[in-house]
PDB file of C-alpha atoms in Angstrom:
ATOM      1  CA  MET A1414      17.606  30.887 -22.342  1.00 48.00           C
ATOM      2  CA  GLU A1415      17.540  27.917 -20.049  1.00 62.00           C
ATOM      3  CA  LYS A1416      19.427  27.356 -17.372  1.00 78.00           C
ATOM      4  CA  GLU A1417      22.137  25.112 -17.902  1.00 89.00           C
ATOM      5  CA  PHE A1418      21.874  21.795 -15.719  1.00 94.00           C
ATOM      6  CA  LEU A1419      25.243  20.132 -13.658  1.00 96.00           C
ATOM      7  CA  LEU A1420      25.678  16.502 -13.860  1.00 97.00           C
ATOM      8  CA  ASP A1421      28.162  14.550 -12.007  1.00 98.00           C
ATOM      9  CA  VAL A1422      28.937  11.378 -13.640  1.00 98.00           C
ATOM     10  CA  ARG A1423      31.286  10.535 -10.690  1.00 98.00           C
ATOM     11  CA  THR A1424      30.588   7.914  -8.264  1.00 98.00           C
ATOM     12  CA  GLN A1425      28.802   8.848  -5.189  1.00 97.00           C
ATOM     13  CA  GLU A1426      32.319   8.777  -3.447  1.00 97.00           C
ATOM     14  CA  GLU A1427      34.150  11.492  -5.701  1.00 97.00           C
ATOM     15  CA  PHE A1428      31.120  13.687  -5.293  1.00 98.00           C
ATOM     16  CA  MET A1429      30.736  13.800  -1.072  1.00 96.00           C
ATOM     17  CA  GLU A1430      34.913  14.919  -1.265  1.00 96.00           C
ATOM     18  CA  ALA A1431      34.531  17.650  -3.669  1.00 96.00           C
ATOM     19  CA  ARG A1432      31.958  19.012  -5.502  1.00 96.00           C
ATOM     20  CA  VAL A1433      30.315  21.784  -7.196  1.00 96.00           C
ATOM     21  CA  PRO A1434      27.810  23.945  -5.953  1.00 95.00           C
ATOM     22  CA  ASN A1435      23.923  22.716  -7.299  1.00 94.00           C
ATOM     23  CA  SER A1436      25.111  19.946  -9.499  1.00 96.00           C
ATOM     24  CA  VAL A1437      23.330  16.770  -9.138  1.00 97.00           C
ATOM     25  CA  ASN A1438      25.438  13.332  -8.988  1.00 98.00           C
ATOM     26  CA  ILE A1439      24.093  10.295 -10.827  1.00 98.00           C
ATOM     27  CA  PRO A1440      27.690   7.976 -11.166  1.00 98.00           C
ATOM     28  CA  LEU A1441      28.272   7.034 -15.656  1.00 98.00           C
ATOM     29  CA  ASP A1442      26.894   3.291 -14.439  1.00 97.00           C
ATOM     30  CA  GLU A1443      23.601   4.772 -13.849  1.00 97.00           C
ATOM     31  CA  LEU A1444      22.592   6.776 -16.297  1.00 96.00           C
ATOM     32  CA  HIS A1445      20.912   3.961 -18.363  1.00 95.00           C
ATOM     33  CA  TYR A1446      18.897   2.774 -15.197  1.00 94.00           C
ATOM     34  CA  ARG A1447      18.224   6.601 -14.578  1.00 96.00           C
ATOM     35  CA  LYS A1448      17.028   7.974 -17.865  1.00 94.00           C
ATOM     36  CA  ASP A1449      13.790   9.611 -17.171  1.00 94.00           C
ATOM     37  CA  GLU A1450      14.808  11.687 -14.141  1.00 94.00           C
ATOM     38  CA  ILE A1451      17.451  12.572 -16.430  1.00 94.00           C
ATOM     39  CA  LEU A1452      15.087  13.883 -19.243  1.00 93.00           C
ATOM     40  CA  LYS A1453      12.956  16.329 -16.393  1.00 92.00           C
ATOM     41  CA  PHE A1454      16.313  18.221 -16.281  1.00 91.00           C
ATOM     42  CA  GLY A1455      16.115  19.946 -19.924  1.00 90.00           C
ATOM     43  CA  ASP A1456      18.068  20.114 -22.812  1.00 91.00           C
ATOM     44  CA  ASN A1457      20.867  22.055 -21.658  1.00 94.00           C
ATOM     45  CA  ILE A1458      22.732  20.002 -19.950  1.00 96.00           C
ATOM     46  CA  LEU A1459      26.628  20.445 -18.506  1.00 96.00           C
ATOM     47  CA  VAL A1460      28.450  17.197 -17.492  1.00 97.00           C
ATOM     48  CA  ILE A1461      31.279  16.831 -15.026  1.00 97.00           C
ATOM     49  CA  CYS A1462      33.906  14.053 -13.994  1.00 97.00           C
ATOM     50  CA  ALA A1463      37.448  14.157 -13.093  1.00 96.00           C
ATOM     51  CA  SER A1464      38.820  14.552 -15.941  1.00 94.00           C
ATOM     52  CA  GLY A1465      36.649  14.490 -18.920  1.00 93.00           C
ATOM     53  CA  ALA A1466      36.447  11.368 -19.736  1.00 95.00           C
ATOM     54  CA  ARG A1467      33.301  10.108 -18.426  1.00 97.00           C
ATOM     55  CA  ALA A1468      31.506  13.210 -18.989  1.00 97.00           C
ATOM     56  CA  ARG A1469      31.774  12.562 -23.240  1.00 97.00           C
ATOM     57  CA  VAL A1470      30.040   9.260 -22.670  1.00 97.00           C
ATOM     58  CA  ALA A1471      27.649  10.220 -21.068  1.00 97.00           C
ATOM     59  CA  CYS A1472      26.931  13.434 -22.980  1.00 97.00           C
ATOM     60  CA  ASP A1473      26.837  10.630 -26.039  1.00 96.00           C
ATOM     61  CA  PHE A1474      23.997   8.905 -24.389  1.00 97.00           C
ATOM     62  CA  LEU A1475      22.982  12.096 -23.304  1.00 97.00           C
ATOM     63  CA  LYS A1476      22.931  12.756 -27.183  1.00 95.00           C
ATOM     64  CA  LYS A1477      21.089   9.136 -27.918  1.00 94.00           C
ATOM     65  CA  LEU A1478      18.418  10.120 -25.422  1.00 93.00           C
ATOM     66  CA  GLY A1479      17.180  13.466 -27.466  1.00 94.00           C
ATOM     67  CA  ILE A1480      19.432  16.261 -25.059  1.00 93.00           C
ATOM     68  CA  SER A1481      21.377  18.011 -27.637  1.00 89.00           C
ATOM     69  CA  ASN A1482      22.975  20.082 -25.947  1.00 93.00           C
ATOM     70  CA  ALA A1483      24.612  18.400 -23.686  1.00 95.00           C
ATOM     71  CA  LYS A1484      28.347  19.534 -22.729  1.00 96.00           C
ATOM     72  CA  VAL A1485      31.539  18.565 -21.505  1.00 96.00           C
ATOM     73  CA  MET A1486      33.141  20.317 -18.758  1.00 95.00           C
ATOM     74  CA  GLU A1487      36.468  20.384 -20.421  1.00 93.00           C
ATOM     75  CA  GLY A1488      39.364  19.032 -17.836  1.00 94.00           C
ATOM     76  CA  GLY A1489      36.663  17.931 -15.248  1.00 95.00           C
ATOM     77  CA  ILE A1490      36.174  18.968 -11.396  1.00 96.00           C
ATOM     78  CA  SER A1491      39.952  19.305 -10.998  1.00 92.00           C
ATOM     79  CA  GLU A1492      40.282  22.007 -13.572  1.00 93.00           C
ATOM     80  CA  TYR A1493      37.602  24.180 -13.116  1.00 94.00           C
ATOM     81  CA  HIS A1494      38.740  24.491  -9.192  1.00 94.00           C
ATOM     82  CA  ARG A1495      42.166  25.694 -10.391  1.00 94.00           C
ATOM     83  CA  ARG A1496      40.732  28.457 -12.835  1.00 93.00           C
ATOM     84  CA  GLY A1497      38.415  29.559 -10.005  1.00 94.00           C
ATOM     85  CA  GLY A1498      35.577  28.239  -9.964  1.00 93.00           C
ATOM     86  CA  ASN A1499      33.515  27.255  -6.343  1.00 94.00           C
ATOM     87  CA  VAL A1500      34.095  23.596  -4.951  1.00 95.00           C
ATOM     88  CA  VAL A1501      32.861  22.366  -2.013  1.00 95.00           C
ATOM     89  CA  PHE A1502      34.970  19.610  -0.460  1.00 94.00           C
ATOM     90  CA  GLY A1503      34.008  16.935   2.140  1.00 89.00           C
ATOM     91  CA  ASN A1504      29.986  16.071   3.470  1.00 74.00           C
TER      92      ASN A1504
END
């Protein structure tokens, strides 16, 4: 099974405040011109944001690129952390 790639679509500032280890930050408003970079991540992408709203928009975009297995981290990073997920805080 292909490893799940973690794509964080929050702003760079949000990402620097708190992030999931091994995630890559490409803000939502940069997705359209970084699509070649994104396509290298493979087809198994979990999209992270603060609450899930931006991740849903990003998933729609990824599916238009042909990435069929893009999924939203429901509840965002705050819910992930609340449930015991590993989150790195600060720089």
